[in-house]
Short mmCIF file of C-alpha atoms in Angstrom, two decimals:
data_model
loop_
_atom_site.label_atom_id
_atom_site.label_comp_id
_atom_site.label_asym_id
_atom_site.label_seq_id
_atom_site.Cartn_x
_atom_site.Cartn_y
_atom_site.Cartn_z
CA UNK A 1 -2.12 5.84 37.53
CA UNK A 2 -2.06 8.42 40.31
CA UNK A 3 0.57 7.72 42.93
CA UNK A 4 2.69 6.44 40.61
CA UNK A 5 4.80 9.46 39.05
CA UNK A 6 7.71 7.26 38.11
CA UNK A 7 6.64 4.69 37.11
CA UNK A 8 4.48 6.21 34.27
CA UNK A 9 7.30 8.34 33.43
CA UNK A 10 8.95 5.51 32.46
CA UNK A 11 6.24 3.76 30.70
CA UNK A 12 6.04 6.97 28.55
CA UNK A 13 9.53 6.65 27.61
CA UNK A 14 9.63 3.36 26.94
CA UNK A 15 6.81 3.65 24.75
CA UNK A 16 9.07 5.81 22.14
CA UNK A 17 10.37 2.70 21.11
CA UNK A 18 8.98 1.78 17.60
CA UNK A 19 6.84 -1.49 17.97
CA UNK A 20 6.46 -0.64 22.09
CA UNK A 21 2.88 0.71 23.02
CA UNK A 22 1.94 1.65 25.80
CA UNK A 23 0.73 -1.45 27.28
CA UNK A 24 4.05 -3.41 26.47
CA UNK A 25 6.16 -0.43 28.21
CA UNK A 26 3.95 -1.03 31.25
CA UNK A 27 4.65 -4.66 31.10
CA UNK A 28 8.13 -3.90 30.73
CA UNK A 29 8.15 -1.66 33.82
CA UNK A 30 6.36 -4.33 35.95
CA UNK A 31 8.87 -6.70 34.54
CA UNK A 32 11.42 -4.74 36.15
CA UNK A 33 10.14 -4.03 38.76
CA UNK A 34 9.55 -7.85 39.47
CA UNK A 35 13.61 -8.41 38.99
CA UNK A 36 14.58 -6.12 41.62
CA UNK A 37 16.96 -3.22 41.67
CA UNK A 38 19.94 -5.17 39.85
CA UNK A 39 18.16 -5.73 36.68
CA UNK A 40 17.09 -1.99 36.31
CA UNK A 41 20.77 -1.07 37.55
CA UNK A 42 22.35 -2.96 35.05
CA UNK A 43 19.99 -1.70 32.25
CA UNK A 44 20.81 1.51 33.44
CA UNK A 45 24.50 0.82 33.12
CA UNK A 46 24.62 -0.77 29.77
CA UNK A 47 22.46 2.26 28.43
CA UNK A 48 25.34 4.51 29.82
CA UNK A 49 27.40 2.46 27.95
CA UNK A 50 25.78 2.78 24.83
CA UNK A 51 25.62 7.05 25.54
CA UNK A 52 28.46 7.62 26.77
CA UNK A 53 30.94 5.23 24.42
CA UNK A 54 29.46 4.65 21.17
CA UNK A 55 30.72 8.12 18.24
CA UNK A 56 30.29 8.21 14.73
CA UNK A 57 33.52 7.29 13.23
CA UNK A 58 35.50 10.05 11.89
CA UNK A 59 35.71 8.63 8.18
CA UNK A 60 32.90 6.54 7.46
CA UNK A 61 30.39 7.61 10.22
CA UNK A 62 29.71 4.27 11.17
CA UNK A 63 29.28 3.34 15.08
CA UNK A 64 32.35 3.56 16.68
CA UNK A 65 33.14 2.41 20.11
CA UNK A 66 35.94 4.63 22.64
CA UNK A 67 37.86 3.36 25.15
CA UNK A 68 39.12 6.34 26.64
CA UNK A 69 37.78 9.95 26.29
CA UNK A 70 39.80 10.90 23.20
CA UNK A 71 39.08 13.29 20.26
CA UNK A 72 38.00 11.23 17.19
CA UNK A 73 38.07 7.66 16.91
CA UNK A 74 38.16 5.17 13.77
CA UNK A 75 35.67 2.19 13.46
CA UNK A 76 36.65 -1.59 13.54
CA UNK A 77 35.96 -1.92 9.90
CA UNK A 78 38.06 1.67 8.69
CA UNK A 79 41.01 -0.04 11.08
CA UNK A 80 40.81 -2.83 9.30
CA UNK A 81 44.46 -3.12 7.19
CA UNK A 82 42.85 -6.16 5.51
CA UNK A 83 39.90 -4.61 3.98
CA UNK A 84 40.04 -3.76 0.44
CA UNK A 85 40.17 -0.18 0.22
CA UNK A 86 39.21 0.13 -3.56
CA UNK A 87 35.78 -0.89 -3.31
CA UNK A 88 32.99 1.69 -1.36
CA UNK A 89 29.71 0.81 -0.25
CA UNK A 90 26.82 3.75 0.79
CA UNK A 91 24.41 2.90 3.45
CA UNK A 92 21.67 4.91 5.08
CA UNK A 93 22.16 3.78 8.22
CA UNK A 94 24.93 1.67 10.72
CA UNK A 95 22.15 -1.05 11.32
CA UNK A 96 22.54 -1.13 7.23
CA UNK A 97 26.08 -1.72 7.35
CA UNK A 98 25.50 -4.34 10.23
CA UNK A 99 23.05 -6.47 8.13
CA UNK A 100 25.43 -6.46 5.27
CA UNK A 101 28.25 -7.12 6.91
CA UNK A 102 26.33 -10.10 8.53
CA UNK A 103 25.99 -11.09 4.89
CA UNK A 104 29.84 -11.70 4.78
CA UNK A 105 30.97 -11.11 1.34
CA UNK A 106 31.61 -7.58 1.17
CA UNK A 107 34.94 -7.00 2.28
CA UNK A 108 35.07 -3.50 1.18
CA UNK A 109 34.69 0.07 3.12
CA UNK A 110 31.70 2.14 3.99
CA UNK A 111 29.98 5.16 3.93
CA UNK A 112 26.97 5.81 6.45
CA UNK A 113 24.49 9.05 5.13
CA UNK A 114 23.05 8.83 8.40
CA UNK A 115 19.28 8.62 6.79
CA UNK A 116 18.08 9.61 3.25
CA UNK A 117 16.23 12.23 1.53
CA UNK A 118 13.42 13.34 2.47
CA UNK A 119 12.25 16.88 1.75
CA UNK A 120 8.66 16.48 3.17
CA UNK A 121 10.65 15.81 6.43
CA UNK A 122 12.74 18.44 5.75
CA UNK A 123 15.87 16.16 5.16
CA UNK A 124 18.24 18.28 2.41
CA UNK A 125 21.29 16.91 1.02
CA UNK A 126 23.12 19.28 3.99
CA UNK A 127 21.17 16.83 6.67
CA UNK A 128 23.45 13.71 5.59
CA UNK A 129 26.86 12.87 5.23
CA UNK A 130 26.93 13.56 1.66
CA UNK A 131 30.25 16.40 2.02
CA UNK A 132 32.24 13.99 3.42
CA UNK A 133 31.56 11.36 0.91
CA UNK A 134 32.45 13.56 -1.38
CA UNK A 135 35.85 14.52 -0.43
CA UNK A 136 36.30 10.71 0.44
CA UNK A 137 35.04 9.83 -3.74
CA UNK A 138 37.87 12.75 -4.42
CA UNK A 139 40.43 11.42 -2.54
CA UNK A 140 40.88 8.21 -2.03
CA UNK A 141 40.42 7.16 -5.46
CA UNK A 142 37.70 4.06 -5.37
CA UNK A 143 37.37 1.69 -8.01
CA UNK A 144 33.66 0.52 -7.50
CA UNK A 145 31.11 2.46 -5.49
CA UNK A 146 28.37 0.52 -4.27
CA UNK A 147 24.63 2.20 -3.48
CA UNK A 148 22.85 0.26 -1.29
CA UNK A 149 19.97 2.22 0.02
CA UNK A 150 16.78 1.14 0.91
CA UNK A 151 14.62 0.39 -1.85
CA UNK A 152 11.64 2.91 -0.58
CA UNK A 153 10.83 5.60 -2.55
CA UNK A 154 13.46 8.65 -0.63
CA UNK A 155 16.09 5.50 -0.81
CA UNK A 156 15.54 5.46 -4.76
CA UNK A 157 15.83 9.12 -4.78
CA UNK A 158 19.17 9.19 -2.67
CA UNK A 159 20.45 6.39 -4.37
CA UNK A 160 19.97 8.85 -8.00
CA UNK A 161 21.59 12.04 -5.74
CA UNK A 162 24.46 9.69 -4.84
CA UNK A 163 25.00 8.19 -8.23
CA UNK A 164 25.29 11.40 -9.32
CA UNK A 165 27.37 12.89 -6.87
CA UNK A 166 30.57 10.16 -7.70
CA UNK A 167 29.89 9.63 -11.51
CA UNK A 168 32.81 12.13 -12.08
CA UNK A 169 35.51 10.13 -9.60
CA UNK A 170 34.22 6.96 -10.05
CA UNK A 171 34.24 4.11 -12.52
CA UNK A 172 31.80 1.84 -11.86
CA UNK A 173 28.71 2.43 -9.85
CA UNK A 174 26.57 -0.49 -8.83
CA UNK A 175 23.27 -1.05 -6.85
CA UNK A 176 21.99 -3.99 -4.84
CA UNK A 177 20.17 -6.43 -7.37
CA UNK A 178 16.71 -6.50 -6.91
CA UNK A 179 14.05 -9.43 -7.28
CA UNK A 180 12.90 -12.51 -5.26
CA UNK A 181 13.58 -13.22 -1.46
CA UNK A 182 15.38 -16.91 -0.55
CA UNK A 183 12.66 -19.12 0.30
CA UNK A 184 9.96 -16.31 -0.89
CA UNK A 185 7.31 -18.05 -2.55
CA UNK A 186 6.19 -16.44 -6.18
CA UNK A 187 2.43 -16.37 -4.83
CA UNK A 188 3.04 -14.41 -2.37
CA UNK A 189 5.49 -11.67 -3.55
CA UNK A 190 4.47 -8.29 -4.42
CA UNK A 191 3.85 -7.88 -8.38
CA UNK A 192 6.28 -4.67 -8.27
CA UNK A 193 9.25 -7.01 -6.59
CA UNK A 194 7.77 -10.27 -9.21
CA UNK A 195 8.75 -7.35 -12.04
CA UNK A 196 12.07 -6.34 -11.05
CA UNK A 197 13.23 -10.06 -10.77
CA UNK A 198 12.00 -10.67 -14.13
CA UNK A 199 13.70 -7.30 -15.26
CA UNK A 200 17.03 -8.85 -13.86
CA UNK A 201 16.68 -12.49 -14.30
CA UNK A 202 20.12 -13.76 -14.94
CA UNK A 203 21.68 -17.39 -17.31
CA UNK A 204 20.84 -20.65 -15.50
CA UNK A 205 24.38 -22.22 -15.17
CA UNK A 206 23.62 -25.67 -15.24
CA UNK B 23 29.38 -7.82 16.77
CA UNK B 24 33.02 -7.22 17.04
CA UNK B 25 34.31 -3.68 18.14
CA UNK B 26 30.82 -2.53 19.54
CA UNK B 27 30.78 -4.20 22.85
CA UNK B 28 28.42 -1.75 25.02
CA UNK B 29 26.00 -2.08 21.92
CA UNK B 30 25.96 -5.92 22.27
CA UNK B 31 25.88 -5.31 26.17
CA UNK B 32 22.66 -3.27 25.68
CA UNK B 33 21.09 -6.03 23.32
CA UNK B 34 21.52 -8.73 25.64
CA UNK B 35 20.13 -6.88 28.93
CA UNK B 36 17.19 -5.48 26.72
CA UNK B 37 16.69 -8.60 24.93
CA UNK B 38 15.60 -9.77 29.06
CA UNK B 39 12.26 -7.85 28.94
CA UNK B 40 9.45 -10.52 27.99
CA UNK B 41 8.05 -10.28 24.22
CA UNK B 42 11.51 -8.42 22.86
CA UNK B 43 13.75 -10.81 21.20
CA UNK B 44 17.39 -10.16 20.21
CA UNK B 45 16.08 -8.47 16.85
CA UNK B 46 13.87 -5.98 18.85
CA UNK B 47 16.64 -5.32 21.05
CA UNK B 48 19.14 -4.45 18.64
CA UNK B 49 16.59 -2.27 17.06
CA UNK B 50 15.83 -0.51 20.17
CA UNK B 51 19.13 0.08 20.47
CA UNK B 52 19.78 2.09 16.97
CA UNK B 53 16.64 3.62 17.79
CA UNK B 54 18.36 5.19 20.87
CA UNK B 55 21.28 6.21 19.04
CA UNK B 56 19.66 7.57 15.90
CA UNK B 57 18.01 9.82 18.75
CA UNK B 58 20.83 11.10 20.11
CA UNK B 59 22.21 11.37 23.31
CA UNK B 60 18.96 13.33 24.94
CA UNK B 61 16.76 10.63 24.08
CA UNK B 62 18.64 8.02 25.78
CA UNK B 63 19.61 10.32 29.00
CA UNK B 64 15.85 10.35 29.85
CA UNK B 65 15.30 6.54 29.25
CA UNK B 66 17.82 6.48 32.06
CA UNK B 67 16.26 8.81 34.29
CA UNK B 68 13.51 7.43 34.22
CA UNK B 69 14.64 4.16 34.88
CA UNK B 70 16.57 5.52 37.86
CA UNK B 71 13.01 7.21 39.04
CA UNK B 72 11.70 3.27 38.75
CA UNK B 73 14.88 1.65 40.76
CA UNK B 74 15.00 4.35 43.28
CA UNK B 75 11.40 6.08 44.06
CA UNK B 76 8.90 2.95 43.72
CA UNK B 77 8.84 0.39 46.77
CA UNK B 78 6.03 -1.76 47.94
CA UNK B 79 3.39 -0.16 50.26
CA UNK B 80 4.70 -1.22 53.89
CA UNK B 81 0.66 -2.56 54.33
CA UNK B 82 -0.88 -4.39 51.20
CA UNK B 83 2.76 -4.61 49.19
CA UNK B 84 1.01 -2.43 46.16
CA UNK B 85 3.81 -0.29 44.61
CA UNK B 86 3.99 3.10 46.22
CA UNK B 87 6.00 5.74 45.56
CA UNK B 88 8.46 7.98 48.07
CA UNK B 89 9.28 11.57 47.77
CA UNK B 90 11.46 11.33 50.16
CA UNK B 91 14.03 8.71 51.39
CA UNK B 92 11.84 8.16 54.60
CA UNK B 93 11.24 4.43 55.83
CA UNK B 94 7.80 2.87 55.49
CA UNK B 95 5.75 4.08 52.84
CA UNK B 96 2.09 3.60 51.90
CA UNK B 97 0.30 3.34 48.58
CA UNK B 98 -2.19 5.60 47.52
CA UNK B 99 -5.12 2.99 48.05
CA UNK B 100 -3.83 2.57 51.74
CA UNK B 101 -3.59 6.04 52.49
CA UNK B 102 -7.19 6.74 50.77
CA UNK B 103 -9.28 7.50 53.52
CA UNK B 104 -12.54 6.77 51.42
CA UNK B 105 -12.07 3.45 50.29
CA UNK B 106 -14.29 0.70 51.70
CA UNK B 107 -11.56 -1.20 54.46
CA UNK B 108 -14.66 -3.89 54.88
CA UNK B 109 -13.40 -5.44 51.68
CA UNK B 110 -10.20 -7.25 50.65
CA UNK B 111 -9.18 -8.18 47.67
CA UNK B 112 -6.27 -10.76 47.04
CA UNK B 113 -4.18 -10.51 43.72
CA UNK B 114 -0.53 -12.17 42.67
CA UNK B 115 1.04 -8.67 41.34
CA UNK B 116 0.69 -4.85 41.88
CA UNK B 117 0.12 -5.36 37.35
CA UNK B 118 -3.54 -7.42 38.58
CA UNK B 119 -4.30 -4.98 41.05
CA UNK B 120 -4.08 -1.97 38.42
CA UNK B 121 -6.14 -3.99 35.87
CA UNK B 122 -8.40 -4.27 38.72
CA UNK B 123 -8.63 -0.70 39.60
CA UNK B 124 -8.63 0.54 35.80
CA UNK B 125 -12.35 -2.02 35.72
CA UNK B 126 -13.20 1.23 38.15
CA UNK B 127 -15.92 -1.04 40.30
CA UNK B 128 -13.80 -2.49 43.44
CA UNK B 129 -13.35 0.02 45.76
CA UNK B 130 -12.01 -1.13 48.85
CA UNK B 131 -8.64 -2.57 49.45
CA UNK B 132 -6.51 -4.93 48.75
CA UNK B 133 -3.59 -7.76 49.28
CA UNK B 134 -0.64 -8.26 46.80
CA UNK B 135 0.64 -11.61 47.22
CA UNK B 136 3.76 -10.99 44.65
CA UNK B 137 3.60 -14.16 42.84
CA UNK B 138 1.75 -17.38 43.04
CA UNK B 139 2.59 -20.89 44.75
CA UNK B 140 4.63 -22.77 42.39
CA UNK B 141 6.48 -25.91 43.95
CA UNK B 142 8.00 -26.86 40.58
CA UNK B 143 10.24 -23.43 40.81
CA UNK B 144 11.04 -23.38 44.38
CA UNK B 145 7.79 -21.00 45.21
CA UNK B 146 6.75 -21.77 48.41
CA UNK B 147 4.07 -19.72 51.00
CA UNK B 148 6.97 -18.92 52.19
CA UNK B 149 8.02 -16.52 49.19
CA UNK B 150 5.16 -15.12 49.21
CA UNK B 151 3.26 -12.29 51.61
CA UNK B 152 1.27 -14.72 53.12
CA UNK B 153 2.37 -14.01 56.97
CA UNK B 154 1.11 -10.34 56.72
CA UNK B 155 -2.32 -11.64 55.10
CA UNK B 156 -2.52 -13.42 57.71
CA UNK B 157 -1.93 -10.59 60.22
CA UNK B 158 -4.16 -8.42 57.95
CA UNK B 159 -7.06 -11.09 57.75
CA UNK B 160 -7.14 -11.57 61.87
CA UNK B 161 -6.46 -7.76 62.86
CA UNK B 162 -8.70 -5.42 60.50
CA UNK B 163 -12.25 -7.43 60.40
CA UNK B 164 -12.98 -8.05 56.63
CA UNK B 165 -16.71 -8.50 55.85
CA UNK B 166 -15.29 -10.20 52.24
CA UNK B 167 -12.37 -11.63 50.55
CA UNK B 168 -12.13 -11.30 46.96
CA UNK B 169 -9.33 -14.01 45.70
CA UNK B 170 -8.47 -12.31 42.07
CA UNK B 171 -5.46 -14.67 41.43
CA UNK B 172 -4.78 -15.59 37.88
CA UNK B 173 -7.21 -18.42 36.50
CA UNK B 174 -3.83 -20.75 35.87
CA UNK B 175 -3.49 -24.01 37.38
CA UNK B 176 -0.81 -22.48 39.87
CA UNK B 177 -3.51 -19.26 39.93
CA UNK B 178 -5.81 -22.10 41.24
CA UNK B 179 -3.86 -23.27 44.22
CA UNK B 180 -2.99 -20.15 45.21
CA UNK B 181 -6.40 -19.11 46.00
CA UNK B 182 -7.34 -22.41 47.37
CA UNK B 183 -4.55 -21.82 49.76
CA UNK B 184 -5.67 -18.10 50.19
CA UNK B 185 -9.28 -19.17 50.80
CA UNK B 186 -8.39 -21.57 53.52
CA UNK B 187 -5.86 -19.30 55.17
CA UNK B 188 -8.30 -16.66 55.43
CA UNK B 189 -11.81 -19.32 56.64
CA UNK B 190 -11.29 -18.34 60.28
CA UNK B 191 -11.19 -15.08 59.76
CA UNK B 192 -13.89 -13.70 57.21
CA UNK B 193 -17.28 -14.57 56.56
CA UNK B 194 -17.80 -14.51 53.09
CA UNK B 195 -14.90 -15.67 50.59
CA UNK B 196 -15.36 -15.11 47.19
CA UNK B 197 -13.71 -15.50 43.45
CA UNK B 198 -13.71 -13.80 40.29
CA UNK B 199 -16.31 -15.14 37.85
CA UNK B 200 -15.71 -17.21 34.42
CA UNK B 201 -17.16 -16.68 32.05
CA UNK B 202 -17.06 -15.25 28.03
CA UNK B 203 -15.03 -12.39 27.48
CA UNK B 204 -16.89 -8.91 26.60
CA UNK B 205 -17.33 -9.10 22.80
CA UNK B 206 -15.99 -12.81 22.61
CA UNK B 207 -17.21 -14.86 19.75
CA UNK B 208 -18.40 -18.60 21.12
CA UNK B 209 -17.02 -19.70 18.08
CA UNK B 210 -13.47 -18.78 19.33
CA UNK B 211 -13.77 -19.41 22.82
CA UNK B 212 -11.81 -22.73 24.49
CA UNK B 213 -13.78 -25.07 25.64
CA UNK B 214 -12.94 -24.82 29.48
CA UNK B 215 -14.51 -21.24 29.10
CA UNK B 216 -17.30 -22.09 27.39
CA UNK B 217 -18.09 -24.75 29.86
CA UNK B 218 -17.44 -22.43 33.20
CA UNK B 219 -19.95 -20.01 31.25
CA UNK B 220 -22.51 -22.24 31.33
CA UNK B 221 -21.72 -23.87 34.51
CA UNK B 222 -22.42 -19.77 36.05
CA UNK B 223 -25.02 -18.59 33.84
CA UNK B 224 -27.40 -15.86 35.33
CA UNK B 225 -30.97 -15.54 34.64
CA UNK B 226 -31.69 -12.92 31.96
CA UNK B 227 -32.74 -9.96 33.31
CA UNK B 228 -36.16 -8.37 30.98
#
């Protein structure tokens, strides 16, 4: 809309978000702009927040918040003295780590790839954190690794690379079972999901 | 979740906008950082641009926007010196008044009231521009009064108060029309619709 330079800069922007078109960033502007300045100012702070504090964490490259301006920081979960240390768990991403952590019974560490392969989108091995997971796998001696990638097809593939990768440091190497949702109904599943939790059904204890 | 707080911070103030839950908030938020710092510098810009450059037009209360930090500003329908001023046309929000304008057939000017009368959450005519209508309504000679408020039940009163605010001062006072929606199925349509259809049904042009 002519006149109106900033506001449809903003509608652009907000319209990067995945599941915001542009008619939802536009509502989202007006919205604002309906609030008054303190709204906007305090979105505006709390997105400086989120800039200017949140790091990868040095070991595990999950998020990491920092207080002060200091060099590299540890996450809440690598602090952690009371997390056991002999079991590791590989994630793609830190909202991975987030919704397994929400789970609550892993009590183990982490390792975040920061994405997966994906050669058609140019993603090599070099694009994740695949170096430092191995010197980690060398090092610190773990006595279960745990892939949990996504279960899309670059997922599968950098769940094999991974495998592969610690299969010389490390024991046992598990992946996340796959098979039927909780409260999934058997109708409505997909027949490739139906087959995997068949493939893995498991003893009734009665 | 513990040891992230300017991540929660951002989830709550984003989880505000209307339509984006806590889910879509957190999601936004990874988004942002999976982007990188750039990415979230210009979401803040332009936010800035919204809070700092956009104020409402010192005539009709449209948004305008200011180049400069000067005081009373006009929007671009205002300052258009080929609009027709022999036509008003009253909305609740600058949103209406761009829905209006992207129809492409209204071409003269118009009023935004910036909300609608609602006595059950404290909005009075006292919240809303009302006073300069008023001012408007006796000062610049309308021929017409379009009353575009929302077709709500607090859209309703709104323009029945607009309509008799504005009786001594214009001749001809209209409203939006009901009717079916362009490609609307009858089958779909409410009832209330359907009835205010028939109720202003045209004769068929051959």
């Amino acid at each position: 809309m002519k006149g109106l330079p900033s506001l449809e800069r903003a509608v652009v922007v907000l319209s990067r978000f995945p599941g915001v078109g542009p008619k939802s960033a536009r509502r989202m502007v007006h919205h604002l702009l309906r609030r008054g300045h303190g709204e906007t100012g305090e979105l505006i702070e709390a997105l400086e927040g989120v800039r200017d504090r949140i790091r990868g964490c040095a070991c595990c490259h999950n998020l990491a918040e920092e207080d002060s301006g200091a060099g590299e920081i540890l996450c809440w979960i690598c602090e952690d003295p009371l997390r056991d240390r002999s079991r590791l768990c590989v994630v793609e991403e830190p909202s991975d780590l987030l919704a397994i952590e929400k789970a609550g019974l892993f009590k183990g560490m982490y390792h975040v790839l920061g994405g997966r392969l994906s050669p058609l989108d140019g993603v090599g091995p070099d694009a994740l954190n695949l170096a430092s997971l191995e010197s980690r796998l060398a090092g610190e001696g773990f006595a279960e690794l745990i892939v949990a990638t996504n279960s899309t097809v670059e997922g599968e593939a950098t769940a094999h690379f991974v495998a592969r990768l610690a299969e010389p440091f490390v024991p046992c190497i598990t992946r996340l079972a796959h098979g039927l949702p909780m409260g999934g109904e058997l109708e409505y599943i997909d027949e490739s999901t139906l087959y995997q939790a068949i493939v893995g059904r498991r003893n009734f204890k009665i």
